Amino acid sequence: MNYQHPSSKFTMPTEQLASREATAERSKKLAPDCAGSNFFEMDHNLQALLLQYIDGALLDHIRPHLDSLGELCGNELHDLADASERHPPVLRQRDRYGRDDETVEYHPAYQRMEEIAYARYGIHAMSYRPGVLGWPTKLPPIVKYVFQYIFSQTEFGLMCPVNIAGSSSELIRRYGSDEVRTRFVDRMLSQDMNQLYRAAQFMTEKAGGSDVGAAELVAARDGENWRLWGEKWFCSNVSGDVVVVLARPEGAQAGGKGLGLFAMPKHLADGTRNAYRVVRIKDKLGSKSMASGEVRLEGAVAYQLGDLNRGLKQMLEMVNSSRVSHLARAAGMMRRCLNEALVATRNRNAFGKSVIDHPLMRRQLLKLMVPTEQALSALLFTASVSANEDQPDAQKILRIMTPICKYRACRDNVTVATGSMEARGGNGYIEDWPNAKLVRDAHLGVLWDGTSNINALDAIHRSIKKEQAHLVLQQDLETRLKRAEGLPGQFRTRLENGVRQAFAFAAEVAAEPDNERFCRLAAGQLYHAVTMVLLAEEGLRAAATGGDARRLLLARFVLEHRLQNNAPLNIASLKWEEAAIDLLLDDGPISLDRATTLLVA
């Protein structure tokens, strides 16, 4: 897209230089943003990869829906998200008669976004019940995550309750009594806004955030049910109708093994409010559209889910879904940030030429592109594996992929969002433009569902040391490289060595507790090794059918600048990059011959 006005000069009498006409003429020198675009249509990389990851009949069925969502994201949803950000939810403690009610009031723009996500597309339900979007069976997880990826390019906050809806309904379906399942599950997955039960999860307490085992909320037996007493400190979607919550039954042991899992309704069966109060709405840095709050529980009725001593383990069964959702959101936001940077630099002139034509800016744009494409490959691969999570090998791969992706992709999102803001310049720092919101929301991704440290520790100390999950993943990558026909032998060897070194280092870090300080480095190396192989394989597959081989070049950038990050500092060794950057910043397809030549240049 190039909106740059063809003439950068205009002639006008001096006394008219401050006129409205003159002001409007000078404004043509400002670069636009992506508003008005179709976010699916402009995402050529996603469209090409869907051919590799989704069955043809299913892809043909969902493509019109992806296209319509992409159109909404650049137009109506874009405006709704902006309005919701400027008009965050408000807590009304009492009604006009002085009755305690704690009502969270949402702006009409947010309510309309809910209609799009829940009613029109059924993103919350599509992989949990048949019939969504007219598909006769449950849609595979990859479809849900692709919709989240596109939606998140415009609105990040709402995807939290949307994803919670599916995972919470699944916990109730698995572990709730027949009565509890009948009461809640169907309505949690409804696309009728008048019937829908919105879901929430209240986990964090003052005593512990990532350390969930330190929770102090008490569950006291009350006949067949339970009553909850205490506080929850961070409550996502605090106005939800059905809340999944962890609490410690009276007399239970300390730590995570003493926690039970419960479903707590906002309203009791007779329509009265349950005994908990929303104390306040958090004044968050980002994700302002979605209400996060603090809650005081004063004997709230709750229903037991599963075994009382397995509450945390049951909750963690949904951690894969949650982490892949975070990966989808990070990948989508990075795509938006990259697109914003490209539009800004293609349509802004400086020092006599377009900003994108300056060599240093071209290199910086590649530093935004590489992690963006890594995240997309990681998302589609991990989401595909999710469809087979009942199989042992898939379980192992998910066990290690989800924490390393949550760690690295969410951190990359912060860097890419910041780089995109810088590419736009001063306007990127102004709330009239999309970059400020993207930067704020990116920072939340590294906090939700475990910080960077928590995810890195989970990947190295648990999935590798305790469960040996890395062995299955490494074997999978090595198999992919062996069958990669058309890959130059010299480059294949470099990829194989990169994989071997990354996994050996991670295993070495996992072997000794004293190596904990290297967990983040090891987790990042694993992420880069995986995405490097995926990019190479995807590039070869595309080229085999006459498509674009650009992902092969991206694989080399990952190898040399992210996995090894020790390329020799001499110009001759970096000469190949100039030609590669020119090809990657052009929208035209890259031939296999051209790509493979540069792989060994």
Coordinates of C-alpha atoms in Angstrom, one line a residue:
M1 CA 0.0 0.0 0.0
N2 CA 1.3 3.4 -0.9
Y3 CA -0.7 6.5 -0.1
Q4 CA 2.1 9.0 -0.4
H5 CA 0.8 12.1 -2.1
P6 CA 2.7 12.4 -5.5
S7 CA 3.8 16.0 -4.8
S8 CA 5.6 17.1 -1.7
K9 CA 5.5 20.8 -2.6
F10 CA 2.7 23.1 -3.3
T11 CA 2.6 26.8 -4.2
M12 CA 0.4 29.2 -2.4
P13 CA 0.5 32.9 -1.5
T14 CA 2.3 33.6 1.8
E15 CA -0.9 35.0 3.5
Q16 CA -2.6 31.7 2.8
L17 CA 0.0 29.3 4.3
A18 CA -2.0 29.1 7.6
S19 CA -5.3 28.5 5.8
R20 CA -7.4 25.3 6.2
E21 CA -6.5 24.4 2.7
A22 CA -2.8 24.7 3.3
T23 CA -3.0 22.7 6.6
A24 CA -4.9 20.0 4.8
E25 CA -2.3 19.9 2.0
R26 CA 0.6 19.6 4.4
S27 CA -1.2 16.8 6.2
K28 CA -0.8 14.7 3.1
K29 CA 2.8 14.3 4.0
L30 CA 1.9 12.2 7.0
A31 CA 1.9 8.4 6.6
P32 CA -1.4 6.6 7.1
D33 CA -2.0 3.6 9.3
C34 CA -3.7 0.2 8.4
A35 CA -7.2 1.4 9.2
G36 CA -9.5 0.6 6.3
S37 CA -7.5 -2.5 5.2
N38 CA -8.6 -6.1 5.2
F39 CA -6.2 -7.7 7.7
F40 CA -6.7 -11.2 6.3
E41 CA -6.4 -10.1 2.7
M42 CA -3.1 -8.3 3.3
D43 CA -1.6 -11.2 5.2
H44 CA -0.1 -13.1 2.3
N45 CA 2.1 -15.2 4.7
L46 CA -0.9 -16.5 6.6
Q47 CA -2.8 -17.3 3.5
A48 CA 0.0 -19.3 2.0
L49 CA 0.7 -21.2 5.2
L50 CA -3.0 -22.2 5.8
L51 CA -2.7 -24.2 2.6
Q52 CA 0.0 -26.3 4.4
Y53 CA -1.7 -26.6 7.8
I54 CA -5.4 -26.9 7.1
D55 CA -7.3 -29.5 5.0
G56 CA -8.6 -28.1 1.7
A57 CA -12.3 -28.6 2.3
L58 CA -12.1 -27.0 5.8
L59 CA -10.0 -24.1 4.5
D60 CA -12.5 -23.5 1.7
H61 CA -15.3 -23.4 4.3
I62 CA -13.6 -21.0 6.7
R63 CA -11.9 -18.7 4.3
P64 CA -14.9 -16.4 3.7
H65 CA -15.3 -16.1 7.5
L66 CA -11.6 -15.2 7.9
D67 CA -12.0 -12.7 5.1
S68 CA -15.0 -11.1 6.7
L69 CA -13.2 -10.9 10.1
G70 CA -10.2 -9.4 8.4
E71 CA -12.5 -6.7 6.9
L72 CA -14.1 -6.0 10.2
C73 CA -10.7 -5.7 11.9
G74 CA -9.6 -2.9 9.6
N75 CA -12.9 -1.1 9.7
E76 CA -15.8 -1.5 12.2
L77 CA -13.8 -3.5 14.8
H78 CA -11.0 -1.0 14.5
D79 CA -13.3 1.8 15.5
L80 CA -14.9 -0.2 18.2
A81 CA -11.6 -1.2 19.8
D82 CA -10.5 2.5 19.8
A83 CA -13.7 3.6 21.5
S84 CA -13.5 0.8 24.1
E85 CA -10.0 1.8 24.9
R86 CA -11.0 5.4 25.4
H87 CA -14.1 4.4 27.5
P88 CA -13.1 1.6 29.8
P89 CA -15.6 -0.2 32.0
V90 CA -16.9 1.5 35.1
L91 CA -17.8 -0.1 38.5
R92 CA -21.1 1.1 40.0
Q93 CA -21.1 -0.1 43.6
R94 CA -24.8 0.7 44.2
D95 CA -28.0 1.4 42.3
R96 CA -29.9 4.6 42.7
Y97 CA -31.8 3.2 45.7
G98 CA -28.6 2.5 47.6
R99 CA -28.7 -1.2 47.1
D100 CA -25.3 -3.0 46.8
D101 CA -25.0 -4.3 43.3
E102 CA -21.4 -3.9 42.0
T103 CA -22.5 -3.6 38.4
V104 CA -19.7 -3.3 35.8
E105 CA -20.9 -1.0 33.0
Y106 CA -19.4 -1.5 29.6
H107 CA -19.3 1.0 26.7
P108 CA -21.6 0.0 23.8
A109 CA -18.5 -0.4 21.6
Y110 CA -17.3 -3.2 23.8
Q111 CA -20.7 -4.9 23.8
R112 CA -20.7 -4.7 20.0
M113 CA -17.2 -6.3 20.0
E114 CA -18.6 -9.1 22.2
E115 CA -21.3 -9.7 19.6
I116 CA -18.8 -10.1 16.9
A117 CA -16.6 -12.5 18.8
Y118 CA -19.2 -14.6 20.6
A119 CA -22.3 -14.4 18.4
R120 CA -21.1 -13.9 14.9
Y121 CA -18.0 -16.1 14.9
G122 CA -18.3 -18.2 18.0
I123 CA -14.6 -18.0 18.7
H124 CA -15.2 -19.1 22.3
A125 CA -17.1 -22.3 21.3
M126 CA -15.8 -23.4 17.9
S127 CA -13.4 -26.1 19.2
Y128 CA -15.7 -27.2 22.0
R129 CA -19.0 -28.0 20.3
P130 CA -20.2 -28.8 16.7
G131 CA -22.1 -26.4 14.5
V132 CA -20.1 -23.2 14.8
L133 CA -19.8 -21.4 11.5
G134 CA -21.9 -24.1 10.0
W135 CA -19.2 -26.8 10.3
P136 CA -20.9 -30.2 11.3
T137 CA -18.2 -31.2 13.9
K138 CA -16.0 -29.4 16.4
L139 CA -13.6 -27.2 14.5
P140 CA -9.9 -28.2 15.1
P141 CA -8.0 -25.9 17.6
I142 CA -5.9 -24.4 14.8
V143 CA -9.0 -22.7 13.4
K144 CA -9.8 -21.1 16.7
Y145 CA -6.3 -19.8 17.1
V146 CA -6.2 -18.4 13.6
F147 CA -9.4 -16.4 14.4
Q148 CA -7.8 -15.2 17.6
Y149 CA -4.6 -14.2 15.6
I150 CA -6.6 -12.0 13.3
F151 CA -8.9 -10.6 15.9
S152 CA -6.0 -9.7 18.2
Q153 CA -4.5 -7.5 15.5
T154 CA -7.2 -5.0 16.5
E155 CA -8.4 -6.0 19.9
F156 CA -6.3 -7.8 22.5
G157 CA -8.3 -7.5 25.7
L158 CA -11.5 -9.2 24.7
M159 CA -9.6 -12.3 23.6
C160 CA -8.9 -13.1 27.3
P161 CA -12.6 -13.8 28.3
V162 CA -13.2 -15.4 24.9
N163 CA -10.5 -17.9 25.5
I164 CA -11.4 -18.4 29.1
A165 CA -15.0 -19.3 28.1
G166 CA -13.9 -22.4 26.2
S167 CA -11.3 -23.6 28.7
S168 CA -13.5 -23.0 31.7
S169 CA -16.5 -24.8 30.1
E170 CA -14.2 -27.7 29.4
L171 CA -13.1 -27.9 33.1
I172 CA -16.7 -27.9 34.1
R173 CA -17.5 -30.6 31.5
R174 CA -14.7 -32.8 32.7
Y175 CA -15.0 -32.4 36.4
G176 CA -18.4 -31.0 37.3
S177 CA -21.4 -33.0 38.5
D178 CA -24.2 -33.7 36.1
E179 CA -26.2 -30.9 37.7
V180 CA -23.4 -28.4 37.3
R181 CA -22.7 -29.4 33.7
T182 CA -26.3 -29.1 32.8
R183 CA -26.6 -25.7 34.4
F184 CA -23.6 -24.1 32.9
V185 CA -21.8 -25.7 30.0
D186 CA -24.3 -25.1 27.1
R187 CA -24.9 -21.5 28.1
M188 CA -21.1 -20.9 28.4
L189 CA -20.8 -22.0 24.7
S190 CA -23.9 -20.3 23.4
Q191 CA -23.8 -17.8 20.6
D192 CA -27.1 -16.2 21.7
M193 CA -26.1 -13.1 23.6
N194 CA -29.3 -13.3 25.7
Q195 CA -28.4 -16.9 26.8
L196 CA -24.6 -16.6 27.0
Y197 CA -22.8 -17.1 30.3
R198 CA -19.6 -15.2 30.2
A199 CA -16.7 -16.9 31.9
A200 CA -14.0 -15.7 34.3
Q201 CA -11.1 -17.1 36.2
F202 CA -10.1 -15.8 39.6
M203 CA -6.6 -17.2 40.5
T204 CA -4.2 -14.6 41.8
E205 CA -4.1 -13.5 45.4
K206 CA -2.1 -11.0 47.4
A207 CA 0.0 -13.8 48.9
G208 CA 1.0 -15.2 45.5
G209 CA 0.9 -14.4 41.8
S210 CA 2.9 -17.0 39.9
D211 CA 3.2 -18.9 43.2
V212 CA -0.3 -20.2 43.0
G213 CA 0.3 -22.7 45.8
A214 CA 0.5 -19.8 48.3
A215 CA -3.2 -19.1 47.8
E216 CA -5.1 -18.3 51.0
L217 CA -8.8 -18.3 49.9
V218 CA -10.7 -20.8 52.1
A219 CA -13.4 -23.2 51.0
A220 CA -15.8 -24.3 53.8
R221 CA -18.1 -27.2 53.4
D222 CA -21.8 -26.3 53.4
G223 CA -23.9 -29.4 52.8
E224 CA -23.3 -30.6 49.2
N225 CA -21.7 -27.4 48.2
W226 CA -19.0 -25.0 49.5
R227 CA -18.7 -21.4 50.6
L228 CA -15.6 -19.3 49.8
W229 CA -14.1 -16.8 52.2
G230 CA -11.2 -14.4 51.4
E231 CA -9.9 -12.3 48.5
K232 CA -8.8 -12.6 45.0
W233 CA -6.4 -9.9 43.8
F234 CA -6.4 -10.1 39.9
C235 CA -9.7 -11.2 38.5
S236 CA -9.9 -11.3 34.7
N237 CA -13.3 -10.5 33.3
V238 CA -14.5 -9.7 36.8
S239 CA -18.1 -9.4 35.7
G240 CA -18.3 -12.9 34.4
D241 CA -21.4 -15.1 35.0
V242 CA -19.5 -18.3 35.8
V243 CA -16.1 -18.2 37.6
V244 CA -13.5 -20.9 37.9
V245 CA -11.6 -20.4 41.1
L246 CA -8.9 -22.2 43.2
A247 CA -9.4 -22.3 46.9
R248 CA -8.0 -24.3 49.9
P249 CA -10.6 -26.5 51.7
E250 CA -10.5 -26.1 55.5
G251 CA -7.9 -28.4 56.9
A252 CA -6.1 -29.1 53.6
Q253 CA -2.4 -29.2 53.4
A254 CA -0.3 -26.2 52.4
G255 CA 1.0 -25.6 48.9
G256 CA -0.5 -26.5 45.5
K257 CA -1.5 -30.0 46.5
G258 CA -4.0 -28.6 49.0
L259 CA -6.0 -26.5 46.5
G260 CA -9.4 -27.5 45.1
L261 CA -11.1 -26.3 42.0
F262 CA -14.5 -24.8 42.1
A263 CA -17.2 -23.2 39.8
M264 CA -18.7 -20.1 41.4
P265 CA -21.8 -18.5 39.7
K266 CA -22.4 -14.8 39.8
H267 CA -26.1 -15.4 40.5
L268 CA -27.6 -18.3 42.5
A269 CA -30.3 -20.5 41.1
D270 CA -33.0 -18.2 42.6
G271 CA -31.6 -15.2 40.8
T272 CA -30.0 -13.5 43.8
R273 CA -26.4 -12.3 43.7
N274 CA -23.8 -14.7 45.1
A275 CA -22.0 -13.5 48.2
Y276 CA -18.9 -11.9 46.7
R277 CA -18.2 -8.2 46.0
V278 CA -16.3 -6.5 43.3
V279 CA -14.2 -4.1 45.3
R280 CA -12.7 -2.1 42.4
I281 CA -11.7 -2.2 38.8
K282 CA -7.9 -2.3 38.2
D283 CA -6.5 0.8 36.5
K284 CA -4.3 -1.1 34.0
L285 CA -1.6 0.1 31.7
G286 CA -3.2 -1.7 28.8
S287 CA -6.0 -4.0 27.8
K288 CA -8.3 -1.3 29.2
S289 CA -11.4 -2.5 27.5
M290 CA -11.7 -5.7 29.6
A291 CA -12.5 -5.4 33.3
S292 CA -9.9 -6.8 35.6
G293 CA -10.9 -6.4 39.3
E294 CA -10.4 -7.2 42.9
V295 CA -13.0 -9.4 44.7
R296 CA -13.9 -10.0 48.3
L297 CA -15.6 -13.4 48.9
E298 CA -18.0 -13.4 51.8
G299 CA -19.2 -17.0 51.9
A300 CA -19.9 -17.2 48.1
V301 CA -21.5 -20.5 47.1
A302 CA -19.3 -22.7 44.9
Y303 CA -19.5 -26.1 43.4
Q304 CA -16.7 -28.6 43.6
L305 CA -14.9 -29.7 40.4
G306 CA -13.1 -33.0 40.6
D307 CA -11.0 -34.2 43.4
L308 CA -10.2 -31.7 46.1
N309 CA -6.5 -32.5 46.2
R310 CA -6.1 -32.2 42.4
G311 CA -7.5 -28.7 41.8
L312 CA -4.3 -27.2 40.7
K313 CA -3.4 -30.2 38.4
Q314 CA -6.9 -30.0 36.9
M315 CA -6.5 -26.3 36.3
L316 CA -3.1 -26.8 34.6
E317 CA -4.7 -29.2 32.1
M318 CA -6.0 -26.0 30.4
V319 CA -2.6 -24.3 30.5
N320 CA -1.7 -25.5 27.0
S321 CA -4.8 -23.9 25.6
S322 CA -4.1 -20.7 27.4
R323 CA -0.5 -20.5 26.4
V324 CA -1.3 -21.2 22.7
S325 CA -3.9 -18.5 22.9
H326 CA -1.2 -16.1 24.2
L327 CA 1.0 -17.2 21.3
A328 CA -1.8 -16.4 18.9
R329 CA -2.3 -13.0 20.4
A330 CA 1.4 -12.2 20.3
A331 CA 1.7 -13.4 16.7
G332 CA -1.3 -11.4 15.7
M333 CA -0.1 -8.2 17.4
M334 CA 3.3 -8.6 15.9
R335 CA 1.7 -8.9 12.4
R336 CA -0.2 -5.7 13.0
C337 CA 3.0 -3.9 14.2
L338 CA 5.0 -5.1 11.2
N339 CA 2.2 -4.0 8.9
E340 CA 2.0 -0.6 10.6
A341 CA 5.8 -0.2 10.2
L342 CA 5.7 -1.1 6.5
V343 CA 2.8 1.3 5.8
A344 CA 4.5 4.1 7.7
T345 CA 7.9 3.7 6.1
R346 CA 6.5 3.2 2.6
N347 CA 4.4 6.3 2.8
R348 CA 6.7 8.8 4.5
N349 CA 9.5 10.7 2.8
A350 CA 12.7 11.8 4.5
F351 CA 15.9 13.2 3.1
G352 CA 14.6 13.0 -0.5
K353 CA 13.3 9.5 -0.6
S354 CA 10.8 7.1 1.1
V355 CA 11.9 6.1 4.6
I356 CA 11.8 2.4 3.6
D357 CA 14.5 3.0 1.0
H358 CA 17.1 4.0 3.6
P359 CA 19.4 1.0 4.2
L360 CA 19.4 1.2 7.9
M361 CA 15.6 1.3 8.1
R362 CA 15.4 -1.7 5.8
R363 CA 17.6 -3.7 8.2
Q364 CA 15.4 -2.6 11.2
L365 CA 12.3 -3.7 9.4
L366 CA 13.8 -7.2 9.0
K367 CA 14.3 -7.2 12.7
L368 CA 10.6 -6.8 13.1
M369 CA 9.7 -9.3 10.3
V370 CA 11.8 -12.2 11.5
P371 CA 10.2 -12.6 15.0
T372 CA 6.8 -12.0 13.5
E373 CA 7.2 -14.9 11.0
Q374 CA 8.7 -17.1 13.7
A375 CA 5.7 -16.6 15.9
L376 CA 3.3 -17.4 13.0
S377 CA 5.2 -20.7 12.3
A378 CA 5.3 -21.6 16.0
L379 CA 1.5 -20.9 16.3
L380 CA 0.4 -23.0 13.3
F381 CA 2.7 -25.9 14.3
T382 CA 1.7 -25.9 17.9
A383 CA -2.0 -25.5 17.1
S384 CA -1.8 -28.4 14.7
V385 CA -0.2 -30.6 17.4
S386 CA -3.0 -29.6 19.7
A387 CA -5.5 -31.5 17.6
N388 CA -3.7 -34.8 18.7
E389 CA -3.1 -33.9 22.3
D390 CA -4.5 -37.3 23.4
Q391 CA -1.4 -39.0 21.8
P392 CA 1.8 -39.4 23.9
D393 CA 4.2 -37.8 21.4
A394 CA 1.9 -34.8 20.9
Q395 CA 1.6 -34.4 24.6
K396 CA 5.3 -34.2 25.0
I397 CA 5.7 -31.7 22.2
L398 CA 2.9 -29.5 23.6
R399 CA 4.4 -29.8 27.1
I400 CA 7.6 -28.1 25.9
M401 CA 6.4 -26.0 23.1
T402 CA 3.8 -24.1 25.1
P403 CA 6.1 -22.6 27.7
I404 CA 8.9 -21.8 25.3
C405 CA 6.4 -20.1 22.9
K406 CA 4.7 -18.2 25.7
Y407 CA 8.1 -17.0 26.9
R408 CA 9.8 -16.0 23.7
A409 CA 6.9 -14.9 21.5
C410 CA 5.4 -12.6 24.2
R411 CA 8.8 -11.1 24.8
D412 CA 9.4 -10.6 21.1
N413 CA 6.0 -8.8 20.9
V414 CA 7.3 -6.1 23.2
T415 CA 10.3 -5.5 21.0
V416 CA 8.4 -5.6 17.8
A417 CA 5.7 -3.2 19.1
T418 CA 8.4 -0.7 20.2
G419 CA 10.2 -1.0 16.9
S420 CA 7.0 -0.4 15.0
M421 CA 6.3 2.7 17.1
E422 CA 9.8 4.0 16.3
A423 CA 9.3 3.4 12.6
R424 CA 6.3 5.7 12.7
G425 CA 8.3 8.3 14.6
G426 CA 6.7 10.9 16.9
N427 CA 3.1 10.1 15.7
G428 CA 3.6 6.6 17.0
Y429 CA 3.8 8.0 20.6
I430 CA 0.5 9.8 20.2
E431 CA -2.8 8.1 21.2
D432 CA -4.4 9.1 17.8
W433 CA -2.4 6.4 16.2
P434 CA -2.5 2.6 16.9
N435 CA 1.1 2.2 18.2
A436 CA 0.7 3.3 21.8
K437 CA -2.1 0.8 22.4
L438 CA -0.1 -2.0 20.8
V439 CA 2.9 -1.2 23.0
R440 CA 0.8 -1.2 26.2
D441 CA -1.0 -4.5 25.3
A442 CA 2.3 -6.2 24.4
H443 CA 3.6 -5.7 27.9
L444 CA 0.6 -7.5 29.4
G445 CA 1.4 -10.6 27.4
V446 CA 4.5 -11.3 29.4
L447 CA 2.6 -11.2 32.6
W448 CA -0.6 -13.2 32.0
D449 CA -0.4 -16.9 32.7
G450 CA 3.1 -16.8 34.0
T451 CA 5.9 -14.3 33.7
S452 CA 8.9 -15.0 31.5
N453 CA 10.8 -16.5 34.4
I454 CA 8.0 -18.9 35.2
N455 CA 7.6 -20.1 31.7
A456 CA 11.4 -20.6 31.2
L457 CA 11.6 -22.5 34.4
D458 CA 8.6 -24.7 33.4
A459 CA 10.2 -25.4 30.1
I460 CA 13.7 -26.3 31.4
H461 CA 13.2 -27.7 35.0
R462 CA 9.9 -29.5 34.4
S463 CA 9.3 -30.4 30.8
I464 CA 13.0 -31.3 30.2
K465 CA 14.4 -32.4 33.5
K466 CA 11.3 -34.2 34.9
E467 CA 9.4 -35.2 31.7
Q468 CA 12.2 -35.5 29.0
A469 CA 9.7 -33.8 26.6
H470 CA 12.6 -32.3 24.6
L471 CA 13.6 -35.7 23.2
V472 CA 10.4 -36.1 21.2
L473 CA 10.6 -32.6 19.9
Q474 CA 14.2 -32.9 18.9
Q475 CA 13.5 -36.1 17.0
D476 CA 10.6 -34.4 15.2
L477 CA 12.8 -31.6 14.1
E478 CA 15.6 -33.9 12.9
T479 CA 13.1 -36.0 10.9
R480 CA 11.8 -32.8 9.2
L481 CA 15.3 -31.8 8.2
K482 CA 16.1 -35.3 6.8
R483 CA 13.1 -35.3 4.6
A484 CA 13.6 -31.7 3.4
E485 CA 14.2 -32.2 -0.3
G486 CA 15.8 -29.4 -2.1
L487 CA 17.6 -27.9 0.9
P488 CA 21.3 -27.3 0.1
G489 CA 23.4 -29.8 1.9
Q490 CA 25.7 -27.2 3.5
F491 CA 22.7 -25.2 4.9
R492 CA 21.0 -28.4 6.1
T493 CA 24.2 -29.3 8.0
R494 CA 24.1 -25.9 9.7
L495 CA 20.5 -26.3 10.7
E496 CA 21.1 -29.8 12.1
N497 CA 24.1 -28.5 14.1
G498 CA 22.0 -25.6 15.4
V499 CA 19.2 -27.9 16.5
R500 CA 21.7 -30.3 18.2
Q501 CA 23.5 -27.5 20.0
A502 CA 20.3 -25.8 21.3
F503 CA 18.9 -29.0 22.7
A504 CA 22.2 -30.1 24.2
F505 CA 22.5 -26.7 25.9
A506 CA 19.0 -26.9 27.3
A507 CA 19.6 -30.4 28.6
E508 CA 22.8 -29.2 30.3
V509 CA 21.0 -26.3 31.9
A510 CA 18.3 -28.7 33.2
A511 CA 20.8 -31.1 34.7
E512 CA 21.9 -28.9 37.6
P513 CA 19.9 -26.6 39.8
D514 CA 22.8 -24.2 39.9
N515 CA 22.2 -23.5 36.2
E516 CA 18.9 -21.9 36.8
R517 CA 20.2 -18.5 35.7
F518 CA 20.5 -19.8 32.1
C519 CA 16.9 -21.1 31.8
R520 CA 15.7 -18.1 29.8
L521 CA 18.6 -18.4 27.4
A522 CA 18.0 -22.1 27.0
A523 CA 14.2 -21.7 26.4
G524 CA 14.9 -19.0 23.8
Q525 CA 17.4 -21.1 22.0
L526 CA 14.9 -24.0 21.8
Y527 CA 12.3 -21.6 20.3
H528 CA 14.7 -20.3 17.7
A529 CA 15.8 -23.9 16.8
V530 CA 12.2 -25.0 16.3
T531 CA 11.0 -22.0 14.3
M532 CA 14.2 -22.1 12.2
V533 CA 13.4 -25.6 11.1
L534 CA 9.7 -24.8 10.6
L535 CA 10.5 -21.8 8.4
A536 CA 12.9 -23.8 6.2
E537 CA 10.3 -26.6 5.8
E538 CA 7.5 -24.2 5.0
G539 CA 9.6 -22.4 2.4
L540 CA 10.4 -25.7 0.7
R541 CA 6.8 -26.8 0.7
A542 CA 5.6 -23.6 -0.8
A543 CA 8.3 -23.7 -3.5
A544 CA 7.4 -27.3 -4.4
T545 CA 4.0 -26.1 -5.5
G546 CA 5.3 -23.1 -7.4
G547 CA 4.8 -20.8 -4.4
D548 CA 7.0 -18.3 -2.5
A549 CA 10.2 -19.6 -1.0
R550 CA 10.8 -16.6 1.2
R551 CA 10.6 -18.5 4.5
L552 CA 13.9 -20.2 3.6
L553 CA 15.6 -16.9 3.8
L554 CA 14.0 -16.1 7.1
A555 CA 15.3 -19.4 8.4
R556 CA 18.9 -18.3 7.7
F557 CA 18.2 -15.0 9.5
V558 CA 17.0 -16.9 12.5
L559 CA 20.0 -19.2 12.4
E560 CA 22.6 -16.4 12.2
H561 CA 20.9 -13.6 14.2
R562 CA 18.8 -15.3 16.8
L563 CA 20.0 -18.9 17.4
Q564 CA 23.7 -18.3 17.1
N565 CA 23.9 -14.5 17.2
N566 CA 27.6 -14.7 16.6
A567 CA 28.0 -13.9 12.9
P568 CA 31.5 -12.6 12.2
L569 CA 31.6 -8.8 12.2
N570 CA 33.0 -8.3 8.7
I571 CA 31.1 -6.9 5.8
A572 CA 31.9 -9.7 3.3
S573 CA 30.1 -12.3 5.5
L574 CA 27.0 -10.1 5.6
K575 CA 26.8 -9.3 1.9
W576 CA 24.1 -11.9 1.3
E577 CA 21.7 -10.0 3.6
E578 CA 21.3 -7.0 1.3
A579 CA 19.9 -9.1 -1.5
A580 CA 17.8 -11.1 1.0
I581 CA 16.4 -7.9 2.6
D582 CA 15.5 -6.5 -0.8
L583 CA 13.6 -9.7 -1.7
L584 CA 11.8 -10.0 1.7
L585 CA 10.6 -6.3 1.7
D586 CA 9.2 -6.8 -1.8
D587 CA 5.7 -8.3 -2.0
G588 CA 6.6 -10.5 -5.0
P589 CA 7.3 -14.2 -4.7
I590 CA 10.8 -15.5 -4.3
S591 CA 11.9 -18.5 -6.4
L592 CA 13.5 -21.6 -4.9
D593 CA 16.6 -21.1 -7.0
R594 CA 17.0 -17.5 -5.8
A595 CA 16.4 -18.5 -2.2
T596 CA 18.8 -21.5 -2.2
T597 CA 21.5 -19.4 -3.8
L598 CA 21.4 -17.0 -1.0
L599 CA 21.3 -19.7 1.7
V600 CA 24.9 -20.6 0.9
A601 CA 26.1 -17.2 -0.3

